Amino acid sequence: MISPEERDKITASGEDCKNVSKKPAPGYIPEGYVSTPGGVPRMGAHWIDPKAPEFNGQPFNETLIYGFYGGKMVFVEPMVTIDLLKTKPEITKELKLPKCYPTTAYYPTNYFIGYNDTSKEYTVALGDLTFR
């Protein structure tokens, strides 16, 4: 949701930690999501769902992360393990959605993970984009 030049400025270290740790207004955070400690260069803060299986004694296979920097949403990211991809899955999951968005645009309401036997390609995609 930001330009490559803006991403390059995110160092997640030193003085930039203030921008990484700036908490978004509550409506911009999906219900139940919490920030992880620290930040990631070129990304910012990762916000996760602590009710996700990987935080409740189950193996990590896939999850959805929201990213914030300077208190503003800058990315939405499905994360998937190689082990899950090797199973050639066909998964569609609805996203926990925030009430507010940083700008008027199309935003995903789900994500898809799949494998195409014909093309031998994996797809990890945000889907059902809705104008908000």
mmCIF file of N, CA and C in Angstrom:
data_model
loop_
_atom_site.group_PDB
_atom_site.id
_atom_site.type_symbol
_atom_site.label_atom_id
_atom_site.label_comp_id
_atom_site.label_asym_id
_atom_site.label_seq_id
_atom_site.Cartn_x
_atom_site.Cartn_y
_atom_site.Cartn_z
ATOM 1 N N MET A 1 0.805 -1.189 0.000
ATOM 2 C CA MET A 1 0.000 0.000 0.000
ATOM 3 C C MET A 1 0.852 1.259 0.000
ATOM 4 N N ILE A 2 2.182 1.075 0.001
ATOM 5 C CA ILE A 2 3.081 2.215 -0.074
ATOM 6 C C ILE A 2 4.077 1.976 -1.208
ATOM 7 N N SER A 3 4.729 3.038 -1.604
ATOM 8 C CA SER A 3 5.675 2.940 -2.724
ATOM 9 C C SER A 3 6.954 2.230 -2.308
ATOM 10 N N PRO A 4 7.713 1.725 -3.285
ATOM 11 C CA PRO A 4 9.011 1.122 -2.967
ATOM 12 C C PRO A 4 9.935 2.103 -2.237
ATOM 13 N N GLU A 5 9.868 3.376 -2.602
ATOM 14 C CA GLU A 5 10.702 4.379 -1.951
ATOM 15 C C GLU A 5 10.321 4.527 -0.469
ATOM 16 N N GLU A 6 9.013 4.497 -0.187
ATOM 17 C CA GLU A 6 8.566 4.571 1.209
ATOM 18 C C GLU A 6 8.996 3.322 1.980
ATOM 19 N N ARG A 7 8.893 2.159 1.339
ATOM 20 C CA ARG A 7 9.333 0.912 1.987
ATOM 21 C C ARG A 7 10.816 0.959 2.320
ATOM 22 N N ASP A 8 11.604 1.482 1.395
ATOM 23 C CA ASP A 8 13.053 1.549 1.616
ATOM 24 C C ASP A 8 13.425 2.394 2.829
ATOM 25 N N LYS A 9 12.579 3.323 3.211
ATOM 26 C CA LYS A 9 12.853 4.196 4.360
ATOM 27 C C LYS A 9 12.557 3.508 5.698
ATOM 28 N N ILE A 10 11.872 2.382 5.676
ATOM 29 C CA ILE A 10 11.547 1.666 6.912
ATOM 30 C C ILE A 10 12.748 0.816 7.307
ATOM 31 N N THR A 11 13.449 1.246 8.334
ATOM 32 C CA THR A 11 14.623 0.503 8.792
ATOM 33 C C THR A 11 14.320 -0.379 10.000
ATOM 34 N N ALA A 12 13.262 -0.036 10.742
ATOM 35 C CA ALA A 12 12.890 -0.767 11.960
ATOM 36 C C ALA A 12 14.029 -0.813 12.975
ATOM 37 N N SER A 13 14.854 0.222 12.973
ATOM 38 C CA SER A 13 15.953 0.299 13.940
ATOM 39 C C SER A 13 16.172 1.754 14.328
ATOM 40 N N GLY A 14 16.874 1.949 15.453
ATOM 41 C CA GLY A 14 17.196 3.298 15.913
ATOM 42 C C GLY A 14 15.953 4.161 16.071
ATOM 43 N N GLU A 15 16.030 5.387 15.567
ATOM 44 C CA GLU A 15 14.921 6.341 15.676
ATOM 45 C C GLU A 15 13.664 5.854 14.961
ATOM 46 N N ASP A 16 13.825 5.020 13.954
ATOM 47 C CA ASP A 16 12.674 4.528 13.188
ATOM 48 C C ASP A 16 11.770 3.620 14.026
ATOM 49 N N CYS A 17 12.275 3.103 15.122
ATOM 50 C CA CYS A 17 11.450 2.240 15.990
ATOM 51 C C CYS A 17 10.210 2.972 16.489
ATOM 52 N N LYS A 18 10.286 4.306 16.596
ATOM 53 C CA LYS A 18 9.114 5.095 17.004
ATOM 54 C C LYS A 18 7.989 4.950 15.979
ATOM 55 N N ASN A 19 8.341 4.981 14.695
ATOM 56 C CA ASN A 19 7.331 4.824 13.643
ATOM 57 C C ASN A 19 6.775 3.403 13.612
ATOM 58 N N VAL A 20 7.656 2.437 13.835
ATOM 59 C CA VAL A 20 7.232 1.035 13.827
ATOM 60 C C VAL A 20 6.265 0.767 14.973
ATOM 61 N N SER A 21 6.539 1.333 16.134
ATOM 62 C CA SER A 21 5.724 1.024 17.313
ATOM 63 C C SER A 21 4.501 1.921 17.470
ATOM 64 N N LYS A 22 4.314 2.909 16.594
ATOM 65 C CA LYS A 22 3.145 3.787 16.694
ATOM 66 C C LYS A 22 1.876 2.971 16.461
ATOM 67 N N LYS A 23 1.008 2.970 17.456
ATOM 68 C CA LYS A 23 -0.203 2.150 17.402
ATOM 69 C C LYS A 23 -1.265 2.818 16.533
ATOM 70 N N PRO A 24 -1.890 2.042 15.657
ATOM 71 C CA PRO A 24 -2.978 2.580 14.838
ATOM 72 C C PRO A 24 -4.213 2.862 15.693
ATOM 73 N N ALA A 25 -5.084 3.714 15.190
ATOM 74 C CA ALA A 25 -6.377 3.934 15.840
ATOM 75 C C ALA A 25 -7.128 2.600 15.850
ATOM 76 N N PRO A 26 -7.909 2.328 16.895
ATOM 77 C CA PRO A 26 -8.552 1.012 17.050
ATOM 78 C C PRO A 26 -9.350 0.516 15.844
ATOM 79 N N GLY A 27 -10.065 1.370 15.149
ATOM 80 C CA GLY A 27 -10.880 0.920 14.020
ATOM 81 C C GLY A 27 -10.088 0.362 12.856
ATOM 82 N N TYR A 28 -8.794 0.659 12.808
ATOM 83 C CA TYR A 28 -7.945 0.200 11.714
ATOM 84 C C TYR A 28 -7.332 -1.175 11.969
ATOM 85 N N ILE A 29 -7.548 -1.698 13.158
ATOM 86 C CA ILE A 29 -7.001 -2.992 13.537
ATOM 87 C C ILE A 29 -8.132 -4.022 13.548
ATOM 88 N N PRO A 30 -7.994 -5.147 12.857
ATOM 89 C CA PRO A 30 -9.031 -6.175 12.945
ATOM 90 C C PRO A 30 -9.213 -6.626 14.399
ATOM 91 N N GLU A 31 -10.429 -6.896 14.777
ATOM 92 C CA GLU A 31 -10.731 -7.293 16.149
ATOM 93 C C GLU A 31 -9.882 -8.489 16.575
ATOM 94 N N GLY A 32 -9.257 -8.347 17.738
ATOM 95 C CA GLY A 32 -8.455 -9.429 18.304
ATOM 96 C C GLY A 32 -7.006 -9.431 17.889
ATOM 97 N N TYR A 33 -6.633 -8.673 16.877
ATOM 98 C CA TYR A 33 -5.236 -8.652 16.428
ATOM 99 C C TYR A 33 -4.366 -7.882 17.413
ATOM 100 N N VAL A 34 -3.116 -8.332 17.568
ATOM 101 C CA VAL A 34 -2.147 -7.680 18.446
ATOM 102 C C VAL A 34 -0.825 -7.520 17.699
ATOM 103 N N SER A 35 -0.051 -6.558 18.142
ATOM 104 C CA SER A 35 1.251 -6.307 17.521
ATOM 105 C C SER A 35 2.297 -7.260 18.076
ATOM 106 N N THR A 36 3.188 -7.697 17.208
ATOM 107 C CA THR A 36 4.326 -8.497 17.652
ATOM 108 C C THR A 36 5.437 -7.537 18.075
ATOM 109 N N PRO A 37 6.380 -7.979 18.880
ATOM 110 C CA PRO A 37 7.474 -7.098 19.297
ATOM 111 C C PRO A 37 8.362 -6.700 18.119
ATOM 112 N N GLY A 38 8.867 -5.478 18.169
ATOM 113 C CA GLY A 38 9.805 -5.026 17.146
ATOM 114 C C GLY A 38 9.149 -4.798 15.804
ATOM 115 N N GLY A 39 9.974 -4.754 14.790
ATOM 116 C CA GLY A 39 9.489 -4.536 13.441
ATOM 117 C C GLY A 39 10.411 -5.181 12.430
ATOM 118 N N VAL A 40 10.029 -5.086 11.180
ATOM 119 C CA VAL A 40 10.776 -5.710 10.094
ATOM 120 C C VAL A 40 11.172 -4.620 9.097
ATOM 121 N N PRO A 41 12.461 -4.536 8.724
ATOM 122 C CA PRO A 41 12.870 -3.547 7.722
ATOM 123 C C PRO A 41 12.034 -3.676 6.449
ATOM 124 N N ARG A 42 11.716 -2.528 5.870
ATOM 125 C CA ARG A 42 10.922 -2.412 4.643
ATOM 126 C C ARG A 42 9.467 -2.850 4.833
ATOM 127 N N MET A 43 9.058 -3.196 6.057
ATOM 128 C CA MET A 43 7.679 -3.622 6.302
ATOM 129 C C MET A 43 7.023 -2.849 7.446
ATOM 130 N N GLY A 44 7.672 -2.816 8.598
ATOM 131 C CA GLY A 44 7.090 -2.172 9.768
ATOM 132 C C GLY A 44 6.646 -3.198 10.787
ATOM 133 N N ALA A 45 5.574 -2.875 11.502
ATOM 134 C CA ALA A 45 5.059 -3.745 12.563
ATOM 135 C C ALA A 45 4.139 -4.816 11.994
ATOM 136 N N HIS A 46 4.276 -6.022 12.510
ATOM 137 C CA HIS A 46 3.397 -7.131 12.137
ATOM 138 C C HIS A 46 2.319 -7.283 13.205
ATOM 139 N N TRP A 47 1.077 -7.312 12.774
ATOM 140 C CA TRP A 47 -0.059 -7.526 13.678
ATOM 141 C C TRP A 47 -0.646 -8.888 13.350
ATOM 142 N N ILE A 48 -0.830 -9.705 14.389
ATOM 143 C CA ILE A 48 -1.246 -11.098 14.218
ATOM 144 C C ILE A 48 -2.495 -11.401 15.049
ATOM 145 N N ASP A 49 -3.120 -12.506 14.711
ATOM 146 C CA ASP A 49 -4.289 -12.984 15.456
ATOM 147 C C ASP A 49 -3.812 -14.026 16.464
ATOM 148 N N PRO A 50 -3.807 -13.707 17.768
ATOM 149 C CA PRO A 50 -3.324 -14.680 18.753
ATOM 150 C C PRO A 50 -4.214 -15.912 18.885
ATOM 151 N N LYS A 51 -5.384 -15.892 18.237
ATOM 152 C CA LYS A 51 -6.252 -17.083 18.243
ATOM 153 C C LYS A 51 -5.917 -18.036 17.097
ATOM 154 N N ALA A 52 -4.972 -17.649 16.249
ATOM 155 C CA ALA A 52 -4.564 -18.498 15.126
ATOM 156 C C ALA A 52 -3.967 -19.800 15.663
ATOM 157 N N PRO A 53 -4.101 -20.886 14.916
ATOM 158 C CA PRO A 53 -3.634 -22.192 15.386
ATOM 159 C C PRO A 53 -2.178 -22.217 15.851
ATOM 160 N N GLU A 54 -1.284 -21.510 15.139
ATOM 161 C CA GLU A 54 0.139 -21.561 15.480
ATOM 162 C C GLU A 54 0.455 -20.959 16.845
ATOM 163 N N PHE A 55 -0.466 -20.188 17.395
ATOM 164 C CA PHE A 55 -0.273 -19.623 18.731
ATOM 165 C C PHE A 55 -1.036 -20.410 19.794
ATOM 166 N N ASN A 56 -1.596 -21.528 19.383
ATOM 167 C CA ASN A 56 -2.412 -22.326 20.294
ATOM 168 C C ASN A 56 -2.075 -23.811 20.211
ATOM 169 N N GLY A 57 -0.763 -24.093 20.173
ATOM 170 C CA GLY A 57 -0.292 -25.465 20.251
ATOM 171 C C GLY A 57 -0.349 -26.274 18.976
ATOM 172 N N GLN A 58 -0.740 -25.658 17.865
ATOM 173 C CA GLN A 58 -0.805 -26.371 16.589
ATOM 174 C C GLN A 58 0.344 -25.906 15.691
ATOM 175 N N PRO A 59 0.702 -26.706 14.709
ATOM 176 C CA PRO A 59 1.805 -26.293 13.828
ATOM 177 C C PRO A 59 1.429 -25.078 12.981
ATOM 178 N N PHE A 60 2.440 -24.308 12.612
ATOM 179 C CA PHE A 60 2.229 -23.187 11.708
ATOM 180 C C PHE A 60 2.196 -23.696 10.276
ATOM 181 N N ASN A 61 1.097 -23.421 9.577
ATOM 182 C CA ASN A 61 0.961 -23.763 8.161
ATOM 183 C C ASN A 61 0.709 -22.522 7.311
ATOM 184 N N GLU A 62 -0.222 -21.700 7.768
ATOM 185 C CA GLU A 62 -0.548 -20.466 7.059
ATOM 186 C C GLU A 62 -1.239 -19.522 8.031
ATOM 187 N N THR A 63 -1.105 -18.222 7.742
ATOM 188 C CA THR A 63 -1.739 -17.215 8.582
ATOM 189 C C THR A 63 -1.839 -15.916 7.797
ATOM 190 N N LEU A 64 -2.551 -14.960 8.356
ATOM 191 C CA LEU A 64 -2.705 -13.654 7.727
ATOM 192 C C LEU A 64 -2.163 -12.591 8.666
ATOM 193 N N ILE A 65 -1.300 -11.726 8.137
ATOM 194 C CA ILE A 65 -0.681 -10.646 8.911
ATOM 195 C C ILE A 65 -1.102 -9.308 8.314
ATOM 196 N N TYR A 66 -1.406 -8.376 9.198
ATOM 197 C CA TYR A 66 -1.588 -6.987 8.788
ATOM 198 C C TYR A 66 -0.327 -6.240 9.188
ATOM 199 N N GLY A 67 0.111 -5.310 8.342
ATOM 200 C CA GLY A 67 1.302 -4.544 8.637
ATOM 201 C C GLY A 67 1.005 -3.064 8.780
ATOM 202 N N PHE A 68 1.643 -2.445 9.777
ATOM 203 C CA PHE A 68 1.445 -1.025 10.046
ATOM 204 C C PHE A 68 2.792 -0.327 10.190
ATOM 205 N N TYR A 69 2.794 0.929 9.780
ATOM 206 C CA TYR A 69 3.985 1.759 9.950
ATOM 207 C C TYR A 69 3.510 3.189 10.169
ATOM 208 N N GLY A 70 4.030 3.820 11.196
ATOM 209 C CA GLY A 70 3.584 5.172 11.514
ATOM 210 C C GLY A 70 2.119 5.215 11.885
ATOM 211 N N GLY A 71 1.587 4.090 12.371
ATOM 212 C CA GLY A 71 0.183 4.019 12.756
ATOM 213 C C GLY A 71 -0.776 3.789 11.601
ATOM 214 N N LYS A 72 -0.247 3.575 10.396
ATOM 215 C CA LYS A 72 -1.097 3.379 9.215
ATOM 216 C C LYS A 72 -0.873 1.995 8.617
ATOM 217 N N MET A 73 -1.953 1.392 8.137
ATOM 218 C CA MET A 73 -1.857 0.093 7.480
ATOM 219 C C MET A 73 -1.052 0.249 6.196
ATOM 220 N N VAL A 74 -0.022 -0.605 6.034
ATOM 221 C CA VAL A 74 0.805 -0.530 4.833
ATOM 222 C C VAL A 74 0.835 -1.842 4.048
ATOM 223 N N PHE A 75 0.361 -2.943 4.648
ATOM 224 C CA PHE A 75 0.278 -4.189 3.884
ATOM 225 C C PHE A 75 -0.677 -5.180 4.536
ATOM 226 N N VAL A 76 -1.126 -6.123 3.723
ATOM 227 C CA VAL A 76 -1.901 -7.285 4.149
ATOM 228 C C VAL A 76 -1.184 -8.474 3.532
ATOM 229 N N GLU A 77 -0.785 -9.453 4.367
ATOM 230 C CA GLU A 77 0.082 -10.519 3.866
ATOM 231 C C GLU A 77 -0.346 -11.914 4.326
ATOM 232 N N PRO A 78 -0.741 -12.764 3.389
ATOM 233 C CA PRO A 78 -0.874 -14.174 3.756
ATOM 234 C C PRO A 78 0.519 -14.799 3.811
ATOM 235 N N MET A 79 0.798 -15.542 4.862
ATOM 236 C CA MET A 79 2.079 -16.246 4.995
ATOM 237 C C MET A 79 1.792 -17.741 4.947
ATOM 238 N N VAL A 80 2.627 -18.477 4.209
ATOM 239 C CA VAL A 80 2.409 -19.905 3.978
ATOM 240 C C VAL A 80 3.738 -20.636 4.080
ATOM 241 N N THR A 81 3.727 -21.808 4.689
ATOM 242 C CA THR A 81 4.949 -22.601 4.765
ATOM 243 C C THR A 81 5.140 -23.421 3.485
ATOM 244 N N ILE A 82 6.390 -23.727 3.200
ATOM 245 C CA ILE A 82 6.690 -24.600 2.061
ATOM 246 C C ILE A 82 6.071 -25.982 2.283
ATOM 247 N N ASP A 83 6.085 -26.452 3.539
ATOM 248 C CA ASP A 83 5.491 -27.762 3.828
ATOM 249 C C ASP A 83 4.013 -27.799 3.443
ATOM 250 N N LEU A 84 3.286 -26.720 3.700
ATOM 251 C CA LEU A 84 1.880 -26.694 3.296
ATOM 252 C C LEU A 84 1.762 -26.689 1.779
ATOM 253 N N LEU A 85 2.597 -25.895 1.109
ATOM 254 C CA LEU A 85 2.535 -25.852 -0.358
ATOM 255 C C LEU A 85 2.801 -27.226 -0.965
ATOM 256 N N LYS A 86 3.700 -27.986 -0.354
ATOM 257 C CA LYS A 86 4.006 -29.326 -0.870
ATOM 258 C C LYS A 86 2.798 -30.252 -0.860
ATOM 259 N N THR A 87 1.795 -29.961 -0.033
ATOM 260 C CA THR A 87 0.574 -30.787 0.015
ATOM 261 C C THR A 87 -0.389 -30.444 -1.118
ATOM 262 N N LYS A 88 -0.037 -29.437 -1.923
ATOM 263 C CA LYS A 88 -0.877 -28.956 -3.028
ATOM 264 C C LYS A 88 -2.284 -28.619 -2.523
ATOM 265 N N PRO A 89 -2.364 -27.675 -1.594
ATOM 266 C CA PRO A 89 -3.637 -27.368 -0.956
ATOM 267 C C PRO A 89 -4.596 -26.607 -1.859
ATOM 268 N N GLU A 90 -5.819 -26.556 -1.436
ATOM 269 C CA GLU A 90 -6.853 -25.706 -2.037
ATOM 270 C C GLU A 90 -7.607 -25.116 -0.853
ATOM 271 N N ILE A 91 -7.173 -23.930 -0.420
ATOM 272 C CA ILE A 91 -7.691 -23.308 0.797
ATOM 273 C C ILE A 91 -8.153 -21.890 0.479
ATOM 274 N N THR A 92 -9.338 -21.541 0.938
ATOM 275 C CA THR A 92 -9.796 -20.157 0.908
ATOM 276 C C THR A 92 -10.214 -19.808 2.325
ATOM 277 N N LYS A 93 -9.680 -18.699 2.850
ATOM 278 C CA LYS A 93 -9.997 -18.271 4.213
ATOM 279 C C LYS A 93 -10.474 -16.826 4.210
ATOM 280 N N GLU A 94 -11.529 -16.591 4.955
ATOM 281 C CA GLU A 94 -12.029 -15.235 5.135
ATOM 282 C C GLU A 94 -11.095 -14.475 6.068
ATOM 283 N N LEU A 95 -10.907 -13.201 5.814
ATOM 284 C CA LEU A 95 -10.061 -12.360 6.650
ATOM 285 C C LEU A 95 -10.878 -11.763 7.788
ATOM 286 N N LYS A 96 -10.223 -11.560 8.920
ATOM 287 C CA LYS A 96 -10.788 -10.698 9.952
ATOM 288 C C LYS A 96 -10.511 -9.288 9.451
ATOM 289 N N LEU A 97 -11.552 -8.505 9.298
ATOM 290 C CA LEU A 97 -11.419 -7.195 8.660
ATOM 291 C C LEU A 97 -11.469 -6.053 9.670
ATOM 292 N N PRO A 98 -10.712 -4.996 9.396
ATOM 293 C CA PRO A 98 -10.835 -3.796 10.227
ATOM 294 C C PRO A 98 -12.118 -3.053 9.869
ATOM 295 N N LYS A 99 -12.518 -2.127 10.713
ATOM 296 C CA LYS A 99 -13.697 -1.305 10.436
ATOM 297 C C LYS A 99 -13.339 -0.127 9.534
ATOM 298 N N CYS A 100 -12.076 0.311 9.585
ATOM 299 C CA CYS A 100 -11.618 1.478 8.831
ATOM 300 C C CYS A 100 -10.409 1.108 7.973
ATOM 301 N N TYR A 101 -10.221 1.871 6.909
ATOM 302 C CA TYR A 101 -9.100 1.647 6.002
ATOM 303 C C TYR A 101 -8.359 2.958 5.765
ATOM 304 N N PRO A 102 -7.056 2.881 5.422
ATOM 305 C CA PRO A 102 -6.245 4.094 5.320
ATOM 306 C C PRO A 102 -6.623 5.021 4.170
ATOM 307 N N THR A 103 -7.173 4.459 3.127
ATOM 308 C CA THR A 103 -7.556 5.255 1.968
ATOM 309 C C THR A 103 -8.664 4.518 1.227
ATOM 310 N N THR A 104 -9.439 5.217 0.455
ATOM 311 C CA THR A 104 -10.503 4.588 -0.326
ATOM 312 C C THR A 104 -9.849 3.792 -1.452
ATOM 313 N N ALA A 105 -10.105 2.488 -1.450
ATOM 314 C CA ALA A 105 -9.487 1.600 -2.438
ATOM 315 C C ALA A 105 -10.165 0.231 -2.349
ATOM 316 N N TYR A 106 -9.682 -0.708 -3.145
ATOM 317 C CA TYR A 106 -10.150 -2.088 -3.073
ATOM 318 C C TYR A 106 -9.304 -2.842 -2.055
ATOM 319 N N TYR A 107 -9.973 -3.564 -1.145
ATOM 320 C CA TYR A 107 -9.293 -4.333 -0.113
ATOM 321 C C TYR A 107 -9.797 -5.768 -0.131
ATOM 322 N N PRO A 108 -8.918 -6.734 0.199
ATOM 323 C CA PRO A 108 -9.315 -8.145 0.177
ATOM 324 C C PRO A 108 -10.233 -8.508 1.344
ATOM 325 N N THR A 109 -11.058 -9.516 1.094
ATOM 326 C CA THR A 109 -11.900 -10.062 2.165
ATOM 327 C C THR A 109 -11.550 -11.519 2.442
ATOM 328 N N ASN A 110 -10.683 -12.110 1.588
ATOM 329 C CA ASN A 110 -10.218 -13.478 1.837
ATOM 330 C C ASN A 110 -8.855 -13.681 1.199
ATOM 331 N N TYR A 111 -8.289 -14.857 1.459
ATOM 332 C CA TYR A 111 -7.074 -15.239 0.738
ATOM 333 C C TYR A 111 -7.197 -16.686 0.311
ATOM 334 N N PHE A 112 -6.469 -16.997 -0.776
ATOM 335 C CA PHE A 112 -6.526 -18.310 -1.404
ATOM 336 C C PHE A 112 -5.117 -18.869 -1.506
ATOM 337 N N ILE A 113 -4.994 -20.167 -1.236
ATOM 338 C CA ILE A 113 -3.744 -20.898 -1.435
ATOM 339 C C ILE A 113 -4.090 -22.120 -2.264
ATOM 340 N N GLY A 114 -3.433 -22.296 -3.398
ATOM 341 C CA GLY A 114 -3.770 -23.432 -4.245
ATOM 342 C C GLY A 114 -2.622 -23.851 -5.148
ATOM 343 N N TYR A 115 -2.845 -24.970 -5.818
ATOM 344 C CA TYR A 115 -1.854 -25.520 -6.738
ATOM 345 C C TYR A 115 -2.561 -25.919 -8.021
ATOM 346 N N ASN A 116 -1.956 -25.595 -9.168
ATOM 347 C CA ASN A 116 -2.507 -25.953 -10.467
ATOM 348 C C ASN A 116 -1.663 -27.082 -11.040
ATOM 349 N N ASP A 117 -2.251 -28.286 -11.141
ATOM 350 C CA ASP A 117 -1.527 -29.454 -11.649
ATOM 351 C C ASP A 117 -1.097 -29.284 -13.104
ATOM 352 N N THR A 118 -1.892 -28.575 -13.905
ATOM 353 C CA THR A 118 -1.570 -28.412 -15.317
ATOM 354 C C THR A 118 -0.336 -27.529 -15.508
ATOM 355 N N SER A 119 -0.343 -26.372 -14.847
ATOM 356 C CA SER A 119 0.774 -25.432 -15.016
ATOM 357 C C SER A 119 1.908 -25.667 -14.015
ATOM 358 N N LYS A 120 1.640 -26.552 -13.025
ATOM 359 C CA LYS A 120 2.630 -26.829 -11.965
ATOM 360 C C LYS A 120 2.987 -25.547 -11.198
ATOM 361 N N GLU A 121 1.973 -24.703 -10.954
ATOM 362 C CA GLU A 121 2.184 -23.432 -10.272
ATOM 363 C C GLU A 121 1.341 -23.338 -9.007
ATOM 364 N N TYR A 122 1.922 -22.683 -8.026
ATOM 365 C CA TYR A 122 1.215 -22.382 -6.782
ATOM 366 C C TYR A 122 0.644 -20.978 -6.886
ATOM 367 N N THR A 123 -0.464 -20.764 -6.221
ATOM 368 C CA THR A 123 -1.043 -19.435 -6.122
ATOM 369 C C THR A 123 -1.295 -19.130 -4.653
ATOM 370 N N VAL A 124 -0.807 -17.990 -4.223
ATOM 371 C CA VAL A 124 -1.158 -17.435 -2.918
ATOM 372 C C VAL A 124 -1.661 -16.040 -3.248
ATOM 373 N N ALA A 125 -2.963 -15.802 -3.024
ATOM 374 C CA ALA A 125 -3.555 -14.560 -3.497
ATOM 375 C C ALA A 125 -4.563 -13.992 -2.516
ATOM 376 N N LEU A 126 -4.602 -12.679 -2.463
ATOM 377 C CA LEU A 126 -5.665 -11.988 -1.753
ATOM 378 C C LEU A 126 -6.844 -11.914 -2.708
ATOM 379 N N GLY A 127 -8.063 -12.132 -2.188
ATOM 380 C CA GLY A 127 -9.207 -12.197 -3.090
ATOM 381 C C GLY A 127 -10.427 -11.449 -2.617
ATOM 382 N N ASP A 128 -11.455 -11.533 -3.481
ATOM 383 C CA ASP A 128 -12.734 -10.869 -3.263
ATOM 384 C C ASP A 128 -12.531 -9.424 -2.839
ATOM 385 N N LEU A 129 -11.797 -8.699 -3.679
ATOM 386 C CA LEU A 129 -11.518 -7.297 -3.387
ATOM 387 C C LEU A 129 -12.818 -6.504 -3.357
ATOM 388 N N THR A 130 -12.962 -5.699 -2.322
ATOM 389 C CA THR A 130 -14.170 -4.901 -2.113
ATOM 390 C C THR A 130 -13.774 -3.445 -1.955
ATOM 391 N N PHE A 131 -14.521 -2.573 -2.638
ATOM 392 C CA PHE A 131 -14.225 -1.144 -2.568
ATOM 393 C C PHE A 131 -14.675 -0.604 -1.228
ATOM 394 N N ARG A 132 -13.750 0.022 -0.516
ATOM 395 C CA ARG A 132 -14.055 0.577 0.820
ATOM 396 C C ARG A 132 -13.495 1.975 0.916
#
